[in-house]
């Protein structure tokens, strides 16, 4: 079911979907970089800007890149951390928080590392790929609260063991946190409706979740201005930016849902 309006006008929400959402016992959302685009956080698909324009995120977000040049990778994440620090949740994040307020059996499974769902008031959030705001020792994974990155030559080092510090995110070729993946898989298996918001659905194992949910009987709703490789396997495709579509969806299903805190 496609509804493709212009970007600034929310698509019509099919009556069958409204009915399905009102009856849903359990719901989940899988979100990707697209839901944070309207908060000014570039997606992985967006061209990197400034000095980072010549780098490919898929190359930099790897243990190998960190082994080869920890300082370059550290500086890339410091730049992104600064971007995220300036970002505020947008209407899409707030709509998901409002849906949780209306239906506590609702889990947000995010691929994003920006913490904007929690900042919008969502409490049931699984971070599949970690959080860029957290920094850890690259040797033993201990989270550190403060660090000295004044050196122009090298990444900051752990005060306890001297190993380089790194962002607490999951790089390509690193396994996802067990607890996060198990919680996400359970939610995908148990939910009646899975909203798939702002993701190209190309990064695994996150990209497997919609098929897993569908296999267990969930209705899959894609919210994305563009078609993706998932689009021909969804029940509803709501074409438009999530900052417009999600508030329209929440209002159509739950009326004036309680504003998220
Ligand atoms: C793993 C944290 C087991 C870091 C991220 C070969 C060797 C090794 C592994 C693999 C391999 N081949 C495949 C793999 C598996 C690999 C993988 O999937 N690779 C891809 C490239 C094919 N996965 C892994 O490595 C995972 N681990 O498999 O462990 C293992 C172990 C060893 C060896 C093999 C396997 C780990 C994956 C996690 C990587 N870390 N993030 C950081 O952020 O720096 S992934 C990162 O990229 C994001 O978190 C996100 O998940 C992904 C980007 O995807 P999207 O979120 O979809 O964003 P994208 O920009 O692509 O698309 C944006 C979408 O939004 C678009 O559709 C656009 O239309 C839409 N949009 C735009 N504006 C809006 C909008 N939508 C709504 N509203 C708008 N306004």
JSON list of N, CA and C and ligand atoms in Angstrom, two decimals, residues 31-38 42-46 57-58 60-61 76-77 80 111-113 128-130 132 169-176 197-206 223-228 240-243, ligand 1:
[
{"chain": "A", "resi": 31, "resn": "UNK", "atom": "N", "xyz": [14.36, 1.92, 13.90]},
{"chain": "A", "resi": 31, "resn": "UNK", "atom": "CA", "xyz": [14.69, 3.22, 13.31]},
{"chain": "A", "resi": 31, "resn": "UNK", "atom": "C", "xyz": [16.14, 3.25, 12.83]},
{"chain": "A", "resi": 32, "resn": "UNK", "atom": "N", "xyz": [16.34, 4.07, 11.82]},
{"chain": "A", "resi": 32, "resn": "UNK", "atom": "CA", "xyz": [17.68, 4.27, 11.25]},
{"chain": "A", "resi": 32, "resn": "UNK", "atom": "C", "xyz": [17.98, 5.76, 11.13]},
{"chain": "A", "resi": 33, "resn": "UNK", "atom": "N", "xyz": [19.07, 6.04, 10.48]},
{"chain": "A", "resi": 33, "resn": "UNK", "atom": "CA", "xyz": [19.61, 7.41, 10.43]},
{"chain": "A", "resi": 33, "resn": "UNK", "atom": "C", "xyz": [18.59, 8.42, 9.90]},
{"chain": "A", "resi": 34, "resn": "UNK", "atom": "N", "xyz": [17.64, 7.96, 9.08]},
{"chain": "A", "resi": 34, "resn": "UNK", "atom": "CA", "xyz": [16.67, 8.88, 8.48]},
{"chain": "A", "resi": 34, "resn": "UNK", "atom": "C", "xyz": [15.81, 9.59, 9.49]},
{"chain": "A", "resi": 35, "resn": "UNK", "atom": "N", "xyz": [15.53, 8.97, 10.66]},
{"chain": "A", "resi": 35, "resn": "UNK", "atom": "CA", "xyz": [14.66, 9.65, 11.63]},
{"chain": "A", "resi": 35, "resn": "UNK", "atom": "C", "xyz": [15.39, 10.83, 12.28]},
{"chain": "A", "resi": 36, "resn": "UNK", "atom": "N", "xyz": [16.72, 10.81, 12.23]},
{"chain": "A", "resi": 36, "resn": "UNK", "atom": "CA", "xyz": [17.48, 11.92, 12.81]},
{"chain": "A", "resi": 36, "resn": "UNK", "atom": "C", "xyz": [17.88, 12.97, 11.78]},
{"chain": "A", "resi": 37, "resn": "UNK", "atom": "N", "xyz": [17.56, 12.68, 10.49]},
{"chain": "A", "resi": 37, "resn": "UNK", "atom": "CA", "xyz": [17.96, 13.63, 9.43]},
{"chain": "A", "resi": 37, "resn": "UNK", "atom": "C", "xyz": [17.36, 15.01, 9.70]},
{"chain": "A", "resi": 38, "resn": "UNK", "atom": "N", "xyz": [16.09, 15.05, 10.16]},
{"chain": "A", "resi": 38, "resn": "UNK", "atom": "CA", "xyz": [15.42, 16.35, 10.37]},
{"chain": "A", "resi": 38, "resn": "UNK", "atom": "C", "xyz": [15.91, 17.03, 11.64]},
{"chain": "A", "resi": 42, "resn": "UNK", "atom": "N", "xyz": [23.53, 14.03, 9.86]},
{"chain": "A", "resi": 42, "resn": "UNK", "atom": "CA", "xyz": [23.61, 13.44, 8.52]},
{"chain": "A", "resi": 42, "resn": "UNK", "atom": "C", "xyz": [23.44, 11.92, 8.57]},
{"chain": "A", "resi": 43, "resn": "UNK", "atom": "N", "xyz": [22.75, 11.36, 7.57]},
{"chain": "A", "resi": 43, "resn": "UNK", "atom": "CA", "xyz": [22.61, 9.90, 7.51]},
{"chain": "A", "resi": 43, "resn": "UNK", "atom": "C", "xyz": [23.92, 9.33, 6.93]},
{"chain": "A", "resi": 44, "resn": "UNK", "atom": "N", "xyz": [24.06, 8.04, 7.01]},
{"chain": "A", "resi": 44, "resn": "UNK", "atom": "CA", "xyz": [25.27, 7.42, 6.44]},
{"chain": "A", "resi": 44, "resn": "UNK", "atom": "C", "xyz": [25.31, 7.59, 4.94]},
{"chain": "A", "resi": 45, "resn": "UNK", "atom": "N", "xyz": [24.12, 7.73, 4.35]},
{"chain": "A", "resi": 45, "resn": "UNK", "atom": "CA", "xyz": [24.04, 7.89, 2.89]},
{"chain": "A", "resi": 45, "resn": "UNK", "atom": "C", "xyz": [24.39, 9.30, 2.47]},
{"chain": "A", "resi": 46, "resn": "UNK", "atom": "N", "xyz": [24.16, 10.29, 3.39]},
{"chain": "A", "resi": 46, "resn": "UNK", "atom": "CA", "xyz": [24.47, 11.68, 3.03]},
{"chain": "A", "resi": 46, "resn": "UNK", "atom": "C", "xyz": [25.96, 11.80, 2.84]},
{"chain": "A", "resi": 57, "resn": "UNK", "atom": "N", "xyz": [32.16, 6.47, 5.44]},
{"chain": "A", "resi": 57, "resn": "UNK", "atom": "CA", "xyz": [31.85, 6.00, 6.80]},
{"chain": "A", "resi": 57, "resn": "UNK", "atom": "C", "xyz": [32.02, 4.49, 6.96]},
{"chain": "A", "resi": 58, "resn": "UNK", "atom": "N", "xyz": [31.71, 3.75, 5.88]},
{"chain": "A", "resi": 58, "resn": "UNK", "atom": "CA", "xyz": [31.83, 2.29, 6.00]},
{"chain": "A", "resi": 58, "resn": "UNK", "atom": "C", "xyz": [33.28, 1.88, 6.23]},
{"chain": "A", "resi": 60, "resn": "UNK", "atom": "N", "xyz": [35.59, 4.02, 7.82]},
{"chain": "A", "resi": 60, "resn": "UNK", "atom": "CA", "xyz": [36.07, 4.58, 9.10]},
{"chain": "A", "resi": 60, "resn": "UNK", "atom": "C", "xyz": [35.48, 3.84, 10.30]},
{"chain": "A", "resi": 61, "resn": "UNK", "atom": "N", "xyz": [34.22, 3.34, 10.16]},
{"chain": "A", "resi": 61, "resn": "UNK", "atom": "CA", "xyz": [33.54, 2.70, 11.30]},
{"chain": "A", "resi": 61, "resn": "UNK", "atom": "C", "xyz": [33.94, 1.22, 11.38]},
{"chain": "A", "resi": 76, "resn": "UNK", "atom": "N", "xyz": [37.03, 11.74, 13.91]},
{"chain": "A", "resi": 76, "resn": "UNK", "atom": "CA", "xyz": [35.75, 11.65, 13.17]},
{"chain": "A", "resi": 76, "resn": "UNK", "atom": "C", "xyz": [34.59, 11.54, 14.15]},
{"chain": "A", "resi": 77, "resn": "UNK", "atom": "N", "xyz": [34.80, 10.69, 15.18]},
{"chain": "A", "resi": 77, "resn": "UNK", "atom": "CA", "xyz": [33.71, 10.52, 16.15]},
{"chain": "A", "resi": 77, "resn": "UNK", "atom": "C", "xyz": [33.55, 11.77, 17.02]},
{"chain": "A", "resi": 80, "resn": "UNK", "atom": "N", "xyz": [31.45, 14.06, 15.01]},
{"chain": "A", "resi": 80, "resn": "UNK", "atom": "CA", "xyz": [30.05, 13.60, 15.00]},
{"chain": "A", "resi": 80, "resn": "UNK", "atom": "C", "xyz": [29.41, 13.81, 16.37]},
{"chain": "A", "resi": 111, "resn": "UNK", "atom": "N", "xyz": [19.03, 1.78, 15.31]},
{"chain": "A", "resi": 111, "resn": "UNK", "atom": "CA", "xyz": [20.38, 1.57, 14.79]},
{"chain": "A", "resi": 111, "resn": "UNK", "atom": "C", "xyz": [21.24, 2.81, 15.05]},
{"chain": "A", "resi": 112, "resn": "UNK", "atom": "N", "xyz": [20.57, 3.89, 15.46]},
{"chain": "A", "resi": 112, "resn": "UNK", "atom": "CA", "xyz": [21.25, 5.16, 15.61]},
{"chain": "A", "resi": 112, "resn": "UNK", "atom": "C", "xyz": [22.04, 5.20, 16.92]},
{"chain": "A", "resi": 113, "resn": "UNK", "atom": "N", "xyz": [23.04, 6.04, 16.91]},
{"chain": "A", "resi": 113, "resn": "UNK", "atom": "CA", "xyz": [23.94, 6.12, 18.07]},
{"chain": "A", "resi": 113, "resn": "UNK", "atom": "C", "xyz": [23.86, 7.51, 18.72]},
{"chain": "A", "resi": 128, "resn": "UNK", "atom": "N", "xyz": [20.94, -0.85, 19.19]},
{"chain": "A", "resi": 128, "resn": "UNK", "atom": "CA", "xyz": [21.64, -2.01, 18.60]},
{"chain": "A", "resi": 128, "resn": "UNK", "atom": "C", "xyz": [23.12, -1.71, 18.38]},
{"chain": "A", "resi": 129, "resn": "UNK", "atom": "N", "xyz": [23.44, -0.46, 18.06]},
{"chain": "A", "resi": 129, "resn": "UNK", "atom": "CA", "xyz": [24.80, -0.13, 17.65]},
{"chain": "A", "resi": 129, "resn": "UNK", "atom": "C", "xyz": [25.52, 0.79, 18.62]},
{"chain": "A", "resi": 130, "resn": "UNK", "atom": "N", "xyz": [25.06, 0.84, 19.86]},
{"chain": "A", "resi": 130, "resn": "UNK", "atom": "CA", "xyz": [25.74, 1.62, 20.89]},
{"chain": "A", "resi": 130, "resn": "UNK", "atom": "C", "xyz": [25.34, 3.09, 20.86]},
{"chain": "A", "resi": 132, "resn": "UNK", "atom": "N", "xyz": [27.14, 7.10, 20.61]},
{"chain": "A", "resi": 132, "resn": "UNK", "atom": "CA", "xyz": [28.36, 7.89, 20.35]},
{"chain": "A", "resi": 132, "resn": "UNK", "atom": "C", "xyz": [28.71, 8.79, 21.51]},
{"chain": "A", "resi": 169, "resn": "UNK", "atom": "N", "xyz": [30.45, 2.41, 20.36]},
{"chain": "A", "resi": 169, "resn": "UNK", "atom": "CA", "xyz": [29.55, 2.06, 19.26]},
{"chain": "A", "resi": 169, "resn": "UNK", "atom": "C", "xyz": [29.98, 0.72, 18.67]},
{"chain": "A", "resi": 170, "resn": "UNK", "atom": "N", "xyz": [29.10, 0.07, 17.90]},
{"chain": "A", "resi": 170, "resn": "UNK", "atom": "CA", "xyz": [29.42, -1.21, 17.26]},
{"chain": "A", "resi": 170, "resn": "UNK", "atom": "C", "xyz": [29.95, -0.92, 15.86]},
{"chain": "A", "resi": 171, "resn": "UNK", "atom": "N", "xyz": [31.19, -1.25, 15.60]},
{"chain": "A", "resi": 171, "resn": "UNK", "atom": "CA", "xyz": [31.75, -1.03, 14.28]},
{"chain": "A", "resi": 171, "resn": "UNK", "atom": "C", "xyz": [31.37, -2.18, 13.34]},
{"chain": "A", "resi": 172, "resn": "UNK", "atom": "N", "xyz": [31.52, -1.99, 12.05]},
{"chain": "A", "resi": 172, "resn": "UNK", "atom": "CA", "xyz": [31.33, -3.10, 11.11]},
{"chain": "A", "resi": 172, "resn": "UNK", "atom": "C", "xyz": [32.34, -4.18, 11.48]},
{"chain": "A", "resi": 173, "resn": "UNK", "atom": "N", "xyz": [31.90, -5.42, 11.35]},
{"chain": "A", "resi": 173, "resn": "UNK", "atom": "CA", "xyz": [32.69, -6.61, 11.70]},
{"chain": "A", "resi": 173, "resn": "UNK", "atom": "C", "xyz": [32.81, -6.78, 13.22]},
{"chain": "A", "resi": 174, "resn": "UNK", "atom": "N", "xyz": [32.09, -5.99, 14.00]},
{"chain": "A", "resi": 174, "resn": "UNK", "atom": "CA", "xyz": [31.99, -6.25, 15.45]},
{"chain": "A", "resi": 174, "resn": "UNK", "atom": "C", "xyz": [30.59, -6.81, 15.73]},
{"chain": "A", "resi": 175, "resn": "UNK", "atom": "N", "xyz": [30.49, -7.67, 16.70]},
{"chain": "A", "resi": 175, "resn": "UNK", "atom": "CA", "xyz": [29.18, -8.25, 17.01]},
{"chain": "A", "resi": 175, "resn": "UNK", "atom": "C", "xyz": [28.37, -7.26, 17.86]},
{"chain": "A", "resi": 176, "resn": "UNK", "atom": "N", "xyz": [27.06, -7.34, 17.68]},
{"chain": "A", "resi": 176, "resn": "UNK", "atom": "CA", "xyz": [26.19, -6.44, 18.45]},
{"chain": "A", "resi": 176, "resn": "UNK", "atom": "C", "xyz": [26.11, -6.92, 19.90]},
{"chain": "A", "resi": 197, "resn": "UNK", "atom": "N", "xyz": [11.40, 2.81, 10.26]},
{"chain": "A", "resi": 197, "resn": "UNK", "atom": "CA", "xyz": [11.45, 4.26, 10.04]},
{"chain": "A", "resi": 197, "resn": "UNK", "atom": "C", "xyz": [12.86, 4.72, 9.69]},
{"chain": "A", "resi": 198, "resn": "UNK", "atom": "N", "xyz": [13.01, 5.33, 8.49]},
{"chain": "A", "resi": 198, "resn": "UNK", "atom": "CA", "xyz": [14.26, 6.03, 8.17]},
{"chain": "A", "resi": 198, "resn": "UNK", "atom": "C", "xyz": [15.46, 5.13, 8.07]},
{"chain": "A", "resi": 199, "resn": "UNK", "atom": "N", "xyz": [15.28, 3.94, 7.49]},
{"chain": "A", "resi": 199, "resn": "UNK", "atom": "CA", "xyz": [16.44, 3.07, 7.31]},
{"chain": "A", "resi": 199, "resn": "UNK", "atom": "C", "xyz": [16.43, 2.47, 5.91]},
{"chain": "A", "resi": 200, "resn": "UNK", "atom": "N", "xyz": [17.62, 2.38, 5.36]},
{"chain": "A", "resi": 200, "resn": "UNK", "atom": "CA", "xyz": [17.79, 1.75, 4.04]},
{"chain": "A", "resi": 200, "resn": "UNK", "atom": "C", "xyz": [17.72, 0.24, 4.16]},
{"chain": "A", "resi": 201, "resn": "UNK", "atom": "N", "xyz": [17.70, -0.26, 5.38]},
{"chain": "A", "resi": 201, "resn": "UNK", "atom": "CA", "xyz": [17.60, -1.70, 5.65]},
{"chain": "A", "resi": 201, "resn": "UNK", "atom": "C", "xyz": [18.69, -2.48, 4.93]},
{"chain": "A", "resi": 202, "resn": "UNK", "atom": "N", "xyz": [19.92, -1.98, 5.06]},
{"chain": "A", "resi": 202, "resn": "UNK", "atom": "CA", "xyz": [21.04, -2.63, 4.37]},
{"chain": "A", "resi": 202, "resn": "UNK", "atom": "C", "xyz": [22.11, -3.14, 5.32]},
{"chain": "A", "resi": 203, "resn": "UNK", "atom": "N", "xyz": [21.96, -2.79, 6.61]},
{"chain": "A", "resi": 203, "resn": "UNK", "atom": "CA", "xyz": [23.00, -3.21, 7.57]},
{"chain": "A", "resi": 203, "resn": "UNK", "atom": "C", "xyz": [22.45, -4.35, 8.41]},
{"chain": "A", "resi": 204, "resn": "UNK", "atom": "N", "xyz": [23.23, -5.43, 8.47]},
{"chain": "A", "resi": 204, "resn": "UNK", "atom": "CA", "xyz": [22.82, -6.62, 9.22]},
{"chain": "A", "resi": 204, "resn": "UNK", "atom": "C", "xyz": [23.52, -6.68, 10.56]},
{"chain": "A", "resi": 205, "resn": "UNK", "atom": "N", "xyz": [22.98, -7.37, 11.54]},
{"chain": "A", "resi": 205, "resn": "UNK", "atom": "CA", "xyz": [21.73, -8.15, 11.52]},
{"chain": "A", "resi": 205, "resn": "UNK", "atom": "C", "xyz": [20.46, -7.30, 11.70]},
{"chain": "A", "resi": 206, "resn": "UNK", "atom": "N", "xyz": [20.56, -5.98, 11.89]},
{"chain": "A", "resi": 206, "resn": "UNK", "atom": "CA", "xyz": [19.36, -5.16, 12.10]},
{"chain": "A", "resi": 206, "resn": "UNK", "atom": "C", "xyz": [18.37, -5.34, 10.95]},
{"chain": "A", "resi": 223, "resn": "UNK", "atom": "N", "xyz": [8.25, 3.77, 6.81]},
{"chain": "A", "resi": 223, "resn": "UNK", "atom": "CA", "xyz": [8.09, 5.23, 6.80]},
{"chain": "A", "resi": 223, "resn": "UNK", "atom": "C", "xyz": [9.42, 5.81, 6.32]},
{"chain": "A", "resi": 224, "resn": "UNK", "atom": "N", "xyz": [9.40, 6.31, 5.07]},
{"chain": "A", "resi": 224, "resn": "UNK", "atom": "CA", "xyz": [10.64, 6.71, 4.41]},
{"chain": "A", "resi": 224, "resn": "UNK", "atom": "C", "xyz": [10.23, 7.50, 3.17]},
{"chain": "A", "resi": 225, "resn": "UNK", "atom": "N", "xyz": [10.90, 8.65, 2.89]},
{"chain": "A", "resi": 225, "resn": "UNK", "atom": "CA", "xyz": [10.53, 9.36, 1.67]},
{"chain": "A", "resi": 225, "resn": "UNK", "atom": "C", "xyz": [10.90, 8.58, 0.41]},
{"chain": "A", "resi": 226, "resn": "UNK", "atom": "N", "xyz": [11.81, 7.62, 0.57]},
{"chain": "A", "resi": 226, "resn": "UNK", "atom": "CA", "xyz": [12.31, 6.87, -0.60]},
{"chain": "A", "resi": 226, "resn": "UNK", "atom": "C", "xyz": [12.02, 5.38, -0.46]},
{"chain": "A", "resi": 227, "resn": "UNK", "atom": "N", "xyz": [11.88, 4.71, -1.60]},
{"chain": "A", "resi": 227, "resn": "UNK", "atom": "CA", "xyz": [11.75, 3.24, -1.54]},
{"chain": "A", "resi": 227, "resn": "UNK", "atom": "C", "xyz": [13.08, 2.63, -1.11]},
{"chain": "A", "resi": 228, "resn": "UNK", "atom": "N", "xyz": [13.02, 1.45, -0.51]},
{"chain": "A", "resi": 228, "resn": "UNK", "atom": "CA", "xyz": [14.24, 0.77, -0.09]},
{"chain": "A", "resi": 228, "resn": "UNK", "atom": "C", "xyz": [14.16, -0.68, -0.56]},
{"chain": "A", "resi": 240, "resn": "UNK", "atom": "N", "xyz": [7.22, 9.68, 2.96]},
{"chain": "A", "resi": 240, "resn": "UNK", "atom": "CA", "xyz": [7.38, 11.05, 3.42]},
{"chain": "A", "resi": 240, "resn": "UNK", "atom": "C", "xyz": [8.38, 11.08, 4.55]},
{"chain": "A", "resi": 241, "resn": "UNK", "atom": "N", "xyz": [8.81, 12.27, 4.96]},
{"chain": "A", "resi": 241, "resn": "UNK", "atom": "CA", "xyz": [9.77, 12.38, 6.05]},
{"chain": "A", "resi": 241, "resn": "UNK", "atom": "C", "xyz": [9.13, 11.97, 7.38]},
{"chain": "A", "resi": 242, "resn": "UNK", "atom": "N", "xyz": [9.85, 11.27, 8.21]},
{"chain": "A", "resi": 242, "resn": "UNK", "atom": "CA", "xyz": [9.27, 10.74, 9.46]},
{"chain": "A", "resi": 242, "resn": "UNK", "atom": "C", "xyz": [8.79, 11.85, 10.38]},
{"chain": "A", "resi": 243, "resn": "UNK", "atom": "N", "xyz": [9.40, 13.04, 10.25]},
{"chain": "A", "resi": 243, "resn": "UNK", "atom": "CA", "xyz": [8.98, 14.17, 11.10]},
{"chain": "A", "resi": 243, "resn": "UNK", "atom": "C", "xyz": [7.57, 14.64, 10.76]},
{"chain": "B", "resi": 1, "resn": "LIG", "atom": "C1", "xyz": [28.08, -8.22, 12.47]},
{"chain": "B", "resi": 1, "resn": "LIG", "atom": "C2", "xyz": [27.54, 2.37, 14.54]},
{"chain": "B", "resi": 1, "resn": "LIG", "atom": "C3", "xyz": [28.91, -10.39, 12.97]},
{"chain": "B", "resi": 1, "resn": "LIG", "atom": "C4", "xyz": [28.84, 2.99, 14.11]},
{"chain": "B", "resi": 1, "resn": "LIG", "atom": "C5", "xyz": [26.82, 1.07, 12.60]},
{"chain": "B", "resi": 1, "resn": "LIG", "atom": "C6", "xyz": [31.60, -8.62, 5.52]},
{"chain": "B", "resi": 1, "resn": "LIG", "atom": "C7", "xyz": [32.46, -8.64, 6.61]},
{"chain": "B", "resi": 1, "resn": "LIG", "atom": "C8", "xyz": [32.01, -8.40, 7.90]},
{"chain": "B", "resi": 1, "resn": "LIG", "atom": "C9", "xyz": [30.68, -8.14, 8.12]},
{"chain": "B", "resi": 1, "resn": "LIG", "atom": "C10", "xyz": [29.84, -8.12, 7.04]},
{"chain": "B", "resi": 1, "resn": "LIG", "atom": "C11", "xyz": [30.26, -8.37, 5.74]},
{"chain": "B", "resi": 1, "resn": "LIG", "atom": "N1", "xyz": [29.19, -8.28, 4.92]},
{"chain": "B", "resi": 1, "resn": "LIG", "atom": "C12", "xyz": [28.09, -8.00, 5.66]},
{"chain": "B", "resi": 1, "resn": "LIG", "atom": "C13", "xyz": [28.49, -7.91, 6.92]},
{"chain": "B", "resi": 1, "resn": "LIG", "atom": "C14", "xyz": [27.67, -7.61, 8.04]},
{"chain": "B", "resi": 1, "resn": "LIG", "atom": "C15", "xyz": [27.80, -6.10, 8.29]},
{"chain": "B", "resi": 1, "resn": "LIG", "atom": "C16", "xyz": [26.92, -5.38, 7.30]},
{"chain": "B", "resi": 1, "resn": "LIG", "atom": "O1", "xyz": [25.71, -5.44, 7.43]},
{"chain": "B", "resi": 1, "resn": "LIG", "atom": "N2", "xyz": [27.52, -4.68, 6.32]},
{"chain": "B", "resi": 1, "resn": "LIG", "atom": "C17", "xyz": [26.72, -3.96, 5.34]},
{"chain": "B", "resi": 1, "resn": "LIG", "atom": "C18", "xyz": [27.47, -2.74, 4.86]},
{"chain": "B", "resi": 1, "resn": "LIG", "atom": "C19", "xyz": [26.36, -4.91, 4.21]},
{"chain": "B", "resi": 1, "resn": "LIG", "atom": "N3", "xyz": [27.33, -5.92, 9.63]},
{"chain": "B", "resi": 1, "resn": "LIG", "atom": "C20", "xyz": [28.19, -5.92, 10.64]},
{"chain": "B", "resi": 1, "resn": "LIG", "atom": "O2", "xyz": [29.39, -5.95, 10.52]},
{"chain": "B", "resi": 1, "resn": "LIG", "atom": "C21", "xyz": [27.54, -5.92, 12.03]},
{"chain": "B", "resi": 1, "resn": "LIG", "atom": "N4", "xyz": [28.16, -6.94, 12.83]},
{"chain": "B", "resi": 1, "resn": "LIG", "atom": "O3", "xyz": [27.52, -8.61, 11.48]},
{"chain": "B", "resi": 1, "resn": "LIG", "atom": "O4", "xyz": [28.73, -9.03, 13.38]},
{"chain": "B", "resi": 1, "resn": "LIG", "atom": "C22", "xyz": [30.19, -10.44, 12.19]},
{"chain": "B", "resi": 1, "resn": "LIG", "atom": "C23", "xyz": [31.39, -10.28, 12.86]},
{"chain": "B", "resi": 1, "resn": "LIG", "atom": "C24", "xyz": [32.57, -10.38, 12.12]},
{"chain": "B", "resi": 1, "resn": "LIG", "atom": "C25", "xyz": [32.54, -10.62, 10.74]},
{"chain": "B", "resi": 1, "resn": "LIG", "atom": "C26", "xyz": [31.31, -10.75, 10.07]},
{"chain": "B", "resi": 1, "resn": "LIG", "atom": "C27", "xyz": [30.12, -10.65, 10.79]},
{"chain": "B", "resi": 1, "resn": "LIG", "atom": "C28", "xyz": [27.73, -4.57, 12.70]},
{"chain": "B", "resi": 1, "resn": "LIG", "atom": "C29", "xyz": [26.90, -3.53, 11.98]},
{"chain": "B", "resi": 1, "resn": "LIG", "atom": "C30", "xyz": [26.88, -2.22, 12.79]},
{"chain": "B", "resi": 1, "resn": "LIG", "atom": "C31", "xyz": [27.74, -1.17, 12.14]},
{"chain": "B", "resi": 1, "resn": "LIG", "atom": "N5", "xyz": [27.62, 0.10, 12.90]},
{"chain": "B", "resi": 1, "resn": "LIG", "atom": "N6", "xyz": [26.69, 2.17, 13.38]},
{"chain": "B", "resi": 1, "resn": "LIG", "atom": "C32", "xyz": [28.69, 4.43, 13.65]},
{"chain": "B", "resi": 1, "resn": "LIG", "atom": "O5", "xyz": [27.56, 4.95, 13.63]},
{"chain": "B", "resi": 1, "resn": "LIG", "atom": "O6", "xyz": [29.73, 5.02, 13.31]},
{"chain": "B", "resi": 1, "resn": "LIG", "atom": "S1", "xyz": [25.86, 0.95, 11.22]},
{"chain": "B", "resi": 1, "resn": "LIG", "atom": "C33", "xyz": [25.43, 2.51, 10.75]},
{"chain": "B", "resi": 1, "resn": "LIG", "atom": "O7", "xyz": [25.15, 2.43, 9.38]},
{"chain": "B", "resi": 1, "resn": "LIG", "atom": "C34", "xyz": [24.17, 2.99, 11.38]},
{"chain": "B", "resi": 1, "resn": "LIG", "atom": "O8", "xyz": [24.07, 2.65, 12.73]},
{"chain": "B", "resi": 1, "resn": "LIG", "atom": "C35", "xyz": [23.10, 2.34, 10.55]},
{"chain": "B", "resi": 1, "resn": "LIG", "atom": "O9", "xyz": [22.79, 1.07, 11.03]},
{"chain": "B", "resi": 1, "resn": "LIG", "atom": "C36", "xyz": [23.79, 2.18, 9.24]},
{"chain": "B", "resi": 1, "resn": "LIG", "atom": "C37", "xyz": [23.24, 3.17, 8.26]},
{"chain": "B", "resi": 1, "resn": "LIG", "atom": "O10", "xyz": [22.01, 2.62, 7.87]},
{"chain": "B", "resi": 1, "resn": "LIG", "atom": "P1", "xyz": [20.66, 3.47, 7.96]},
{"chain": "B", "resi": 1, "resn": "LIG", "atom": "O11", "xyz": [20.34, 3.79, 9.35]},
{"chain": "B", "resi": 1, "resn": "LIG", "atom": "O12", "xyz": [19.67, 2.72, 7.17]},
{"chain": "B", "resi": 1, "resn": "LIG", "atom": "O13", "xyz": [21.00, 4.85, 7.29]},
{"chain": "B", "resi": 1, "resn": "LIG", "atom": "P2", "xyz": [21.28, 5.13, 5.76]},
{"chain": "B", "resi": 1, "resn": "LIG", "atom": "O14", "xyz": [22.01, 6.41, 5.71]},
{"chain": "B", "resi": 1, "resn": "LIG", "atom": "O15", "xyz": [21.84, 3.91, 5.14]},
{"chain": "B", "resi": 1, "resn": "LIG", "atom": "O16", "xyz": [19.79, 5.34, 5.17]},
{"chain": "B", "resi": 1, "resn": "LIG", "atom": "C38", "xyz": [19.01, 6.41, 5.64]},
{"chain": "B", "resi": 1, "resn": "LIG", "atom": "C39", "xyz": [17.58, 6.13, 5.23]},
{"chain": "B", "resi": 1, "resn": "LIG", "atom": "O17", "xyz": [16.76, 7.18, 5.75]},
{"chain": "B", "resi": 1, "resn": "LIG", "atom": "C40", "xyz": [17.37, 6.13, 3.73]},
{"chain": "B", "resi": 1, "resn": "LIG", "atom": "O18", "xyz": [16.53, 5.05, 3.37]},
{"chain": "B", "resi": 1, "resn": "LIG", "atom": "C41", "xyz": [16.66, 7.46, 3.46]},
{"chain": "B", "resi": 1, "resn": "LIG", "atom": "O19", "xyz": [15.75, 7.36, 2.38]},
{"chain": "B", "resi": 1, "resn": "LIG", "atom": "C42", "xyz": [15.90, 7.65, 4.75]},
{"chain": "B", "resi": 1, "resn": "LIG", "atom": "N7", "xyz": [15.59, 9.04, 5.09]},
{"chain": "B", "resi": 1, "resn": "LIG", "atom": "C43", "xyz": [16.28, 10.17, 4.78]},
{"chain": "B", "resi": 1, "resn": "LIG", "atom": "N8", "xyz": [15.65, 11.24, 5.33]},
{"chain": "B", "resi": 1, "resn": "LIG", "atom": "C44", "xyz": [14.56, 10.77, 5.99]},
{"chain": "B", "resi": 1, "resn": "LIG", "atom": "C45", "xyz": [14.52, 9.37, 5.85]},
{"chain": "B", "resi": 1, "resn": "LIG", "atom": "N9", "xyz": [13.56, 8.61, 6.40]},
{"chain": "B", "resi": 1, "resn": "LIG", "atom": "C46", "xyz": [12.59, 9.24, 7.11]},
{"chain": "B", "resi": 1, "resn": "LIG", "atom": "N10", "xyz": [12.56, 10.57, 7.29]},
{"chain": "B", "resi": 1, "resn": "LIG", "atom": "C47", "xyz": [13.51, 11.37, 6.74]},
{"chain": "B", "resi": 1, "resn": "LIG", "atom": "N11", "xyz": [13.46, 12.69, 6.93]}
]
